[in-house]
Every structure is written in structure tokens, then in C-alpha cells.
Short mmCIF file of C-alpha atoms and ligand atoms in Angstrom, two decimals:
data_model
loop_
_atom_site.label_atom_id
_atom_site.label_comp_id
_atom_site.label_asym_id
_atom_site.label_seq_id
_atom_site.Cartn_x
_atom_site.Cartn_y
_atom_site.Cartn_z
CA UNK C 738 78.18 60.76 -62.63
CA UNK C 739 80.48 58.42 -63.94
CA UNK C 740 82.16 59.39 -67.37
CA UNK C 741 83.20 57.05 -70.21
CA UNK C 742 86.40 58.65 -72.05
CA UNK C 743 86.07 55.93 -74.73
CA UNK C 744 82.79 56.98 -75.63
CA UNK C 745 83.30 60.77 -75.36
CA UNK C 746 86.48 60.70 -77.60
CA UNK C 747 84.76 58.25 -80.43
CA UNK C 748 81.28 60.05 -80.36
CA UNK C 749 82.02 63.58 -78.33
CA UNK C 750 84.78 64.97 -79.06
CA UNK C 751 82.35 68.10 -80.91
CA UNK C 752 82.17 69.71 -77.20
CA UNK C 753 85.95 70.19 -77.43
CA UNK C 754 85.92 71.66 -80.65
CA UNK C 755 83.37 74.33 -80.20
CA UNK C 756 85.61 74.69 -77.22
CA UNK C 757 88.28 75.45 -78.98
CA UNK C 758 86.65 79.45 -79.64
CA UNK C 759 87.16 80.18 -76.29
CA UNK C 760 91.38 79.20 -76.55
CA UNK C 761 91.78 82.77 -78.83
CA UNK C 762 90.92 84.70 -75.30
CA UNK C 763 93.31 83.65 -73.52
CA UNK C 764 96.86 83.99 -73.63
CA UNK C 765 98.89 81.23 -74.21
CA UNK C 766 102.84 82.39 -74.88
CA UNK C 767 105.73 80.94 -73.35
CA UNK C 768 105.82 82.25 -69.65
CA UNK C 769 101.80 82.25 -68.75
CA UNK C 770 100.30 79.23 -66.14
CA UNK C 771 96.98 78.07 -67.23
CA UNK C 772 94.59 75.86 -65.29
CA UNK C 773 92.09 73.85 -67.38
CA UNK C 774 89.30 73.05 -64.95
CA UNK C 775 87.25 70.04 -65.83
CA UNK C 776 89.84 68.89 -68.98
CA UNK C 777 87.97 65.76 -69.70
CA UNK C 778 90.53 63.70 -71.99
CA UNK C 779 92.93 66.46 -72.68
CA UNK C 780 91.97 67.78 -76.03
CA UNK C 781 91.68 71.29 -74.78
CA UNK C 782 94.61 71.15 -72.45
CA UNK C 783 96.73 69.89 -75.23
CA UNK C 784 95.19 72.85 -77.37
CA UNK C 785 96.36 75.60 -74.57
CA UNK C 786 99.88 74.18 -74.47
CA UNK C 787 101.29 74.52 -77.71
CA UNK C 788 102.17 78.10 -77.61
CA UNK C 789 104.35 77.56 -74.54
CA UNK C 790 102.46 78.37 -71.79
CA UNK C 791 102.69 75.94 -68.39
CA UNK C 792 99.72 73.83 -68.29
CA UNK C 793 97.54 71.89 -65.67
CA UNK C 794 94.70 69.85 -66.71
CA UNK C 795 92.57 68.71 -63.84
CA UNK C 796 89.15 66.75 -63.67
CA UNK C 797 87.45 64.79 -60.97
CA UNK C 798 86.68 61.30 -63.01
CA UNK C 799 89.95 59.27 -63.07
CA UNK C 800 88.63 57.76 -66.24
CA UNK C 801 89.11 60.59 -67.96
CA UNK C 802 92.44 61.82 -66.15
CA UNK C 803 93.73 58.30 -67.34
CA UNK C 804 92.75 59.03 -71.21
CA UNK C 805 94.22 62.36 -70.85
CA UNK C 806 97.55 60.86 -69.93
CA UNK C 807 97.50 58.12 -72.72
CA UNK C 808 96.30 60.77 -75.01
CA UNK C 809 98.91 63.73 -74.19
CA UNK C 810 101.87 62.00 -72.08
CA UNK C 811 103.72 64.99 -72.51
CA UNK C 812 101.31 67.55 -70.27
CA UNK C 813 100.51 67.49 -66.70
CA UNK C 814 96.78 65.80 -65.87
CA UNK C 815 95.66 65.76 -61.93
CA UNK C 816 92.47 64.20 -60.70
CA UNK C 817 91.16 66.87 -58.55
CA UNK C 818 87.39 68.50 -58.37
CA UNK C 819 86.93 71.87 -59.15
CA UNK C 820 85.24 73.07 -55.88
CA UNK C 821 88.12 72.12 -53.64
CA UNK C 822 91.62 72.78 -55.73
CA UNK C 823 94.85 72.94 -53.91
CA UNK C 824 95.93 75.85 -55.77
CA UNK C 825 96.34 79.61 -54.16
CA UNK C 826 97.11 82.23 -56.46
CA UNK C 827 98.93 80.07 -58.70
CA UNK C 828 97.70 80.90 -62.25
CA UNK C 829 97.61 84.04 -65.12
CA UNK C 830 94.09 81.78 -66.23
CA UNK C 831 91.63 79.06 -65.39
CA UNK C 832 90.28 77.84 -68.36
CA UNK C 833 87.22 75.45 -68.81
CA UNK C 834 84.42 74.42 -71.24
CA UNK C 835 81.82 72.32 -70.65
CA UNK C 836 81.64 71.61 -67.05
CA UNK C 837 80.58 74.14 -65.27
CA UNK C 838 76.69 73.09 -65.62
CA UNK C 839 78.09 69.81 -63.61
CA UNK C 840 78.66 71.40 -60.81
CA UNK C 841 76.16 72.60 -58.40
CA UNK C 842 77.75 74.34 -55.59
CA UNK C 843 79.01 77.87 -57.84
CA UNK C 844 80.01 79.28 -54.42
CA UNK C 845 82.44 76.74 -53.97
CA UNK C 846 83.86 76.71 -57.73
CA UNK C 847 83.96 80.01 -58.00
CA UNK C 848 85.64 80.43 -54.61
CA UNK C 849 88.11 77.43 -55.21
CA UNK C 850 89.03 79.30 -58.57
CA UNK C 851 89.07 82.77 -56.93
CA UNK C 852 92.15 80.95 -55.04
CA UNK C 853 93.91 79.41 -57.48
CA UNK C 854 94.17 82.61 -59.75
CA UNK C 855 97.23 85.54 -58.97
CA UNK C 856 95.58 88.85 -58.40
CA UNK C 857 94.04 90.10 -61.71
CA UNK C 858 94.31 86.64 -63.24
CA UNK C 859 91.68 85.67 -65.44
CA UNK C 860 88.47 83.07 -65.46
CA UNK C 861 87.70 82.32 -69.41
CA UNK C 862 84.98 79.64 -69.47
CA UNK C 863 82.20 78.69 -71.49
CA UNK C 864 78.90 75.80 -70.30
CA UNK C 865 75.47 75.26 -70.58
CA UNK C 866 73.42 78.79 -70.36
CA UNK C 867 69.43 78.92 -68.98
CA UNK C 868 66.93 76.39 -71.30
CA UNK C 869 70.26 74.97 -72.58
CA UNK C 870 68.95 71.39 -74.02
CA UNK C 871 65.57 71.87 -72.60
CA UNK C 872 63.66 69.68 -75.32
CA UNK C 873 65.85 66.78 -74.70
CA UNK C 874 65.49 67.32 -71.06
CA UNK C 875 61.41 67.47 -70.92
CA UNK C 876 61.32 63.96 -73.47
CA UNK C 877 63.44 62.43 -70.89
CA UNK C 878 61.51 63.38 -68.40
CA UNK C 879 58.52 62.20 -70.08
CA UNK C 880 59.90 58.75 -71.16
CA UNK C 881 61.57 58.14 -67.59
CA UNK C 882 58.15 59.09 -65.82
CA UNK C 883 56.60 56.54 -67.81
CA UNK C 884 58.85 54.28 -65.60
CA UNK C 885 57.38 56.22 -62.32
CA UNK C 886 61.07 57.61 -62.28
CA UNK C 887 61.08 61.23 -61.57
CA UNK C 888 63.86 62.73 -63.15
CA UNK C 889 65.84 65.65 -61.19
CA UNK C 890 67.70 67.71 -63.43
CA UNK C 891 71.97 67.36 -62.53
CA UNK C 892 72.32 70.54 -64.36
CA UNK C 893 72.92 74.12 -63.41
CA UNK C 894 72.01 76.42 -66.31
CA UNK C 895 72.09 79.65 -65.23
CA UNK C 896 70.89 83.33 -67.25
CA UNK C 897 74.02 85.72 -67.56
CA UNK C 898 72.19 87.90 -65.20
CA UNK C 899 72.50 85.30 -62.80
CA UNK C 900 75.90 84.39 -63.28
CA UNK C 901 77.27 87.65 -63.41
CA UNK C 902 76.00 88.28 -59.81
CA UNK C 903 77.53 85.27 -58.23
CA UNK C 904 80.86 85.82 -60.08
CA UNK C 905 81.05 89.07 -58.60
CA UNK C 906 80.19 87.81 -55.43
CA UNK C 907 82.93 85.67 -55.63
CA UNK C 908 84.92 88.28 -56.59
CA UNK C 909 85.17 88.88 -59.80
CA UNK C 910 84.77 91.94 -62.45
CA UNK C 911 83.01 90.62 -65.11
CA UNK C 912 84.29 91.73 -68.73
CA UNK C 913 82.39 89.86 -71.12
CA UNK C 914 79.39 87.99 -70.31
CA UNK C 915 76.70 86.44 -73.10
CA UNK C 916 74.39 83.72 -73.62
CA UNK C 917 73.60 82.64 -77.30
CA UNK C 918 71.77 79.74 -78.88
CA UNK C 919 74.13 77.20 -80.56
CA UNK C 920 71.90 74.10 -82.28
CA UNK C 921 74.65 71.32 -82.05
CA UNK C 922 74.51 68.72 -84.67
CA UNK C 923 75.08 64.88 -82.84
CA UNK C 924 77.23 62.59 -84.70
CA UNK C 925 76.24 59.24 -85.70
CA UNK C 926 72.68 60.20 -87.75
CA UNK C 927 69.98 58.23 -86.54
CA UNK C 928 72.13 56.71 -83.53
CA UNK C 929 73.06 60.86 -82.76
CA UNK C 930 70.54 61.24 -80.07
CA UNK C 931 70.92 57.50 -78.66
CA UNK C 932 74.46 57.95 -78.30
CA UNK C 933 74.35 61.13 -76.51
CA UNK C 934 71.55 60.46 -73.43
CA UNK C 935 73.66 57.23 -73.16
CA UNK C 936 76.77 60.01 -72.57
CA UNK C 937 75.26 62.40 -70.46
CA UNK C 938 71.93 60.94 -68.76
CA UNK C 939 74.42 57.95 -68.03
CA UNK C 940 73.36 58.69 -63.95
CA UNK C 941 69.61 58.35 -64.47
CA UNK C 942 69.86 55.62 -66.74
CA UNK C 943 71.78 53.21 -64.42
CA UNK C 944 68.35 53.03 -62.49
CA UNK C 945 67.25 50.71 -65.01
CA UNK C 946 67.27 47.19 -66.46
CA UNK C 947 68.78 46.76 -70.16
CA UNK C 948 65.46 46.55 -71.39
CA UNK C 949 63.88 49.36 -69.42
CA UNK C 950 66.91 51.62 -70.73
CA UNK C 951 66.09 50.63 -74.71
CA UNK C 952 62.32 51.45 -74.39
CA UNK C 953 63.25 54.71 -72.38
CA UNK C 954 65.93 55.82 -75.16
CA UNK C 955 63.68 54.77 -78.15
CA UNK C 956 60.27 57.14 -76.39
CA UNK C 957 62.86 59.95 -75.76
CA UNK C 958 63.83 60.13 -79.70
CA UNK C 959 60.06 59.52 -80.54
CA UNK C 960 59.18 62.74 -78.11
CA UNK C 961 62.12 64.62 -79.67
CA UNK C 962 61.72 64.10 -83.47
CA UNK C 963 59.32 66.51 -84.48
CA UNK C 964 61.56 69.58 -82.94
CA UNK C 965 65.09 68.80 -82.83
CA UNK C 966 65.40 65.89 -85.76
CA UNK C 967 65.94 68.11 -89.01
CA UNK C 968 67.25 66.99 -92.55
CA UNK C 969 68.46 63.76 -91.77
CA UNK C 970 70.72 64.45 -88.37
CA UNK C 971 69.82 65.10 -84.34
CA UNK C 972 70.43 69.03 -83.66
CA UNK C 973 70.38 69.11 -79.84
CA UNK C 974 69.63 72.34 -78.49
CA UNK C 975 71.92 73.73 -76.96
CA UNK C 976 72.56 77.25 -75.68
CA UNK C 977 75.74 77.99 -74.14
CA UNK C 978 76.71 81.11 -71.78
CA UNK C 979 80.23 82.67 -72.31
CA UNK C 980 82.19 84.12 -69.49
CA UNK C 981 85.25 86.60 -68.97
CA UNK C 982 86.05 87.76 -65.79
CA UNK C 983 89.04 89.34 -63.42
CA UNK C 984 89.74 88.94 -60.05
CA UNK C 985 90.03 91.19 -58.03
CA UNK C 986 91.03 90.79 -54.19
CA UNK C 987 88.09 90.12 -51.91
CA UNK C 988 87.12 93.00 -49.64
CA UNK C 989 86.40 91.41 -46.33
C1 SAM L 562 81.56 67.55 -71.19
S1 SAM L 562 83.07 67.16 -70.42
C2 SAM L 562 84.12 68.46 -71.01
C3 SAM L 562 85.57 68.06 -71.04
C4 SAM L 562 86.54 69.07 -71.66
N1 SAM L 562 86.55 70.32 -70.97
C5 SAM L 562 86.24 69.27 -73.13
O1 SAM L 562 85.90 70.39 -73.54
O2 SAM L 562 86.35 68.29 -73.88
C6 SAM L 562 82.77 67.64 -68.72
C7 SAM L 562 83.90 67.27 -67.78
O3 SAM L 562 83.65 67.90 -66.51
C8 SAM L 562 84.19 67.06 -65.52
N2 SAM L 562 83.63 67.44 -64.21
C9 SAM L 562 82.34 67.39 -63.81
N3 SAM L 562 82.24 67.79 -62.53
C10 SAM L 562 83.50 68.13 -62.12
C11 SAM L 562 84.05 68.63 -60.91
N4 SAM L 562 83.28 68.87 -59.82
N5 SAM L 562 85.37 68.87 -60.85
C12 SAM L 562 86.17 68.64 -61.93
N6 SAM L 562 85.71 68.15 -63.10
C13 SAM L 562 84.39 67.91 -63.20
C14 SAM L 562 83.77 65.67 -65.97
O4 SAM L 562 84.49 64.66 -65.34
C15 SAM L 562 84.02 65.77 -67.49
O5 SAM L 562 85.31 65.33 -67.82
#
């Protein structure tokens, strides 16, 4: 999918600041290397570094890798993708919000981040947990069928039961693991919903004309309005799963 940094700054920046609850696990004094997997335009990164610690943001779009930059010339941005980093046992942390759901080989993540991390080095992240946005999902898929487009969901959600198995798989001890609901309010009011599907459906929607796009944006918010449009404002619904976890050495 190709990612607009202009538009997630101005309109999306709220995905780094619920983010920003996951910083107080991890340690971030003077001494510790920290990996931010997935940093988007830097926010987070930039967030990680100011106690000290040595910090690497890395993402796959060079879009956003290039707003990082501008945004925090100070701190080290690579373009890299998270299943196939150069790193081996490199870091006290990987750190990452909001990506993981992007991603759908978890063997290779999980093993590309297994390498990166030192012995007992630590994965903190947090992403989109099982039924995460599932409302806006089925009205998209509703409004794009209407087009005879058959929308295939990008998105890995998985339950922590789930996840908790393949990190320790991967090799990992799992120390804190939880899903929770978290009803995210969308900037913008009316346009709040608009906005966002133009964000993150931005893959589908390039199968279609100007036109086509409008009418398929416009159904989706009709479809969506009697469950997730409440008091004036779009409350997506999101659920998000958290995730703490050691590695451990791989027995072979
Ligand atoms: C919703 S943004 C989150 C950005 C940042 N972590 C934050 O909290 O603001 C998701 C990011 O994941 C990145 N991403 C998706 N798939 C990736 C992959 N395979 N490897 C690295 N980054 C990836 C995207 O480019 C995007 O910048």
C-alpha cells in the first residue's frame, strides 16, 4: 500500500499518540538501543529518543522515511521492511505501534525481530487485535461490492490466544499479552470517516475512477452512521492487542 505522510501527519497523527502508552514500558535511558519497527513519520521514534537511548527508526514506504527525516533530522530513519531487517542481535528493544496488522507473513516479522534483538531483549508492540474496525470493514465491503469489487481484507487481526502462540514459536516468552476495545474518535467531524478510508483503504480505492471512489466513500458513511457516528464525531472501532515479550534463544 502506498502511504501519504502529508495526510497522516495533518489528519493521523491520533495513532501516534495512543502510541505513546506503550513508550512507559520500555526503557529509554542513556545507554539502551531501541528499534522502532514500522516508525511512520517519526513521531514515536522522536518520542523514544529523548531520554538518551540510541535510536533506529525504520519503515518500508520511503514517503514516510523522507517525512521522518524532515521532521526529526537529528535521529536515524532507514527504509527497510520489517520481515527482512539486517539487524542480528543488535537491540535491548524493538518497539512498534500500529503496523503489525500490515504485515501478513508473522513468521517472518517475528523471526526478522527475533534477530535483531540481544538475548533477553525485549518486543513491546501494540496493533490491530481480532474484529478490530470490523463495522468499517463490512460497509466497505458492502459499498465496494456494489461496484462488483470484492474486497480482501489487507489486515491481520489476530486474538491474543493466537498471537501468543506464534510469538512463542518464534521464540519468545510472553509477559504481558491483552486485547481491549478502544473506540477512536476521527478528526475532522463529518469529513472524520472520509478522511480515514481515503488513509487506510488507499489500496482498494485506487481500483476506481474519481467518481466511482466519491459514491463508494459517501455509501460506506451511509452504512456506518447508525453504529459508529455518535454525538456529532466518527468513533471508529477499534480494538487494539498489546504485546510484551522476551526472547529467549531458539532451541533447535
Ligand atoms: C499506521 S502507520 C504507524 C506509524 C507509526 N508507528 C506511528 O505510530 O505513528 C503504519 C506504518 O507501518 C508501515 N509498514 C507497513 N508494512 C510494513 C513493513 N512490512 N515493514 C515496515 N514498515 C511497514 C507503513 O509504511 C506505515 O508507516
Amino acid at each position: 500500500m502506498k502511504w501519504n505522510s502529508n495526510l497522516y501527519d495533518n489528519k493521523h497523527s491520533f495513532v501516534a499518540e495512543y502510541g505513546k502508552a506503550m513508550i512507559d514500558f520500555v526503557n529509554t535511558q542513556k545507554g539502551q538501543k531501541i528499534l522502532d519497527v514500522g516508525c511512520g513519520t517519526g513521531i514515536l521514534t522522536n518520542e523514544l529518543a529523548k531520554n538518551g537511548a540510541a535510536v533506529i527508526g525504520t519503515d518500508s514506504s520511503k514517503d514516510m522515511i523522507d517525512a521522518a527525516k524532515s521532521n526529526y533530522p537529528h535521529l536515524i530513519f532507514q527504509v527497510q521492511d520489517a520481515t527482512n531487517l539486517p539487524y542480528k542481535n543488535e537491540f535491548d528493544t524493538v518497539f512498534s505501534n500500529a503496523v503489525f496488522h500490515w504485515i501478513q507473513n508473522q513468521e517472518k516479522l517475528l523471526h526478522s525481530i527475533h534477530n535483531s534483538l540481544g538475548n533477553n531483549g525485549m518486543l513491546i508492540c501494540e496493533f490491530g487485535a481480532k474484529n478490530n474496525i470490523s463495522q468499517i470493514q463490512t460497509a466497505f465491503e458492502e459499498a465496494a461490492g456494489q461496484k462488483r469489487y470484492i474486497y480482501c481484507s489487507p489486515f491481520f487481526f489476530p486474538s491474543k490466544e493466537e498471537y501468543k502462540l506464534l510469538l512463542e514459536q518464534a521464540g519468545f516468552e510472553v509477559k504481558h499479552i491483552i486485547e481491549y476495545d478502544r473506540p477512536t474518535p476521527l478528526a475532522d467531524g463529518e469529513k472524520g470517516l472520509y478522511n480515514w478510508i481515503c488513509q487506510f483503504f488507499a489500496g482498494d480505492l485506487l481500483n476506481f475512477s474519481n467518481e466511482e471512489k466519491e459514491e463508494i466513500l459517501l455509501e460506506t458513511e451511509r452504512l456506518c452512521r447508525n453504529s459508529i457516528w455518535k454525538s456529532g464525531q466518527w468513533i471508529a472501532d477499534y480494538r487494539r492487542i498489546q504485546v510484551i515479550a522476551v526472547r529467549k534463544v531458539k532451541k533447535e
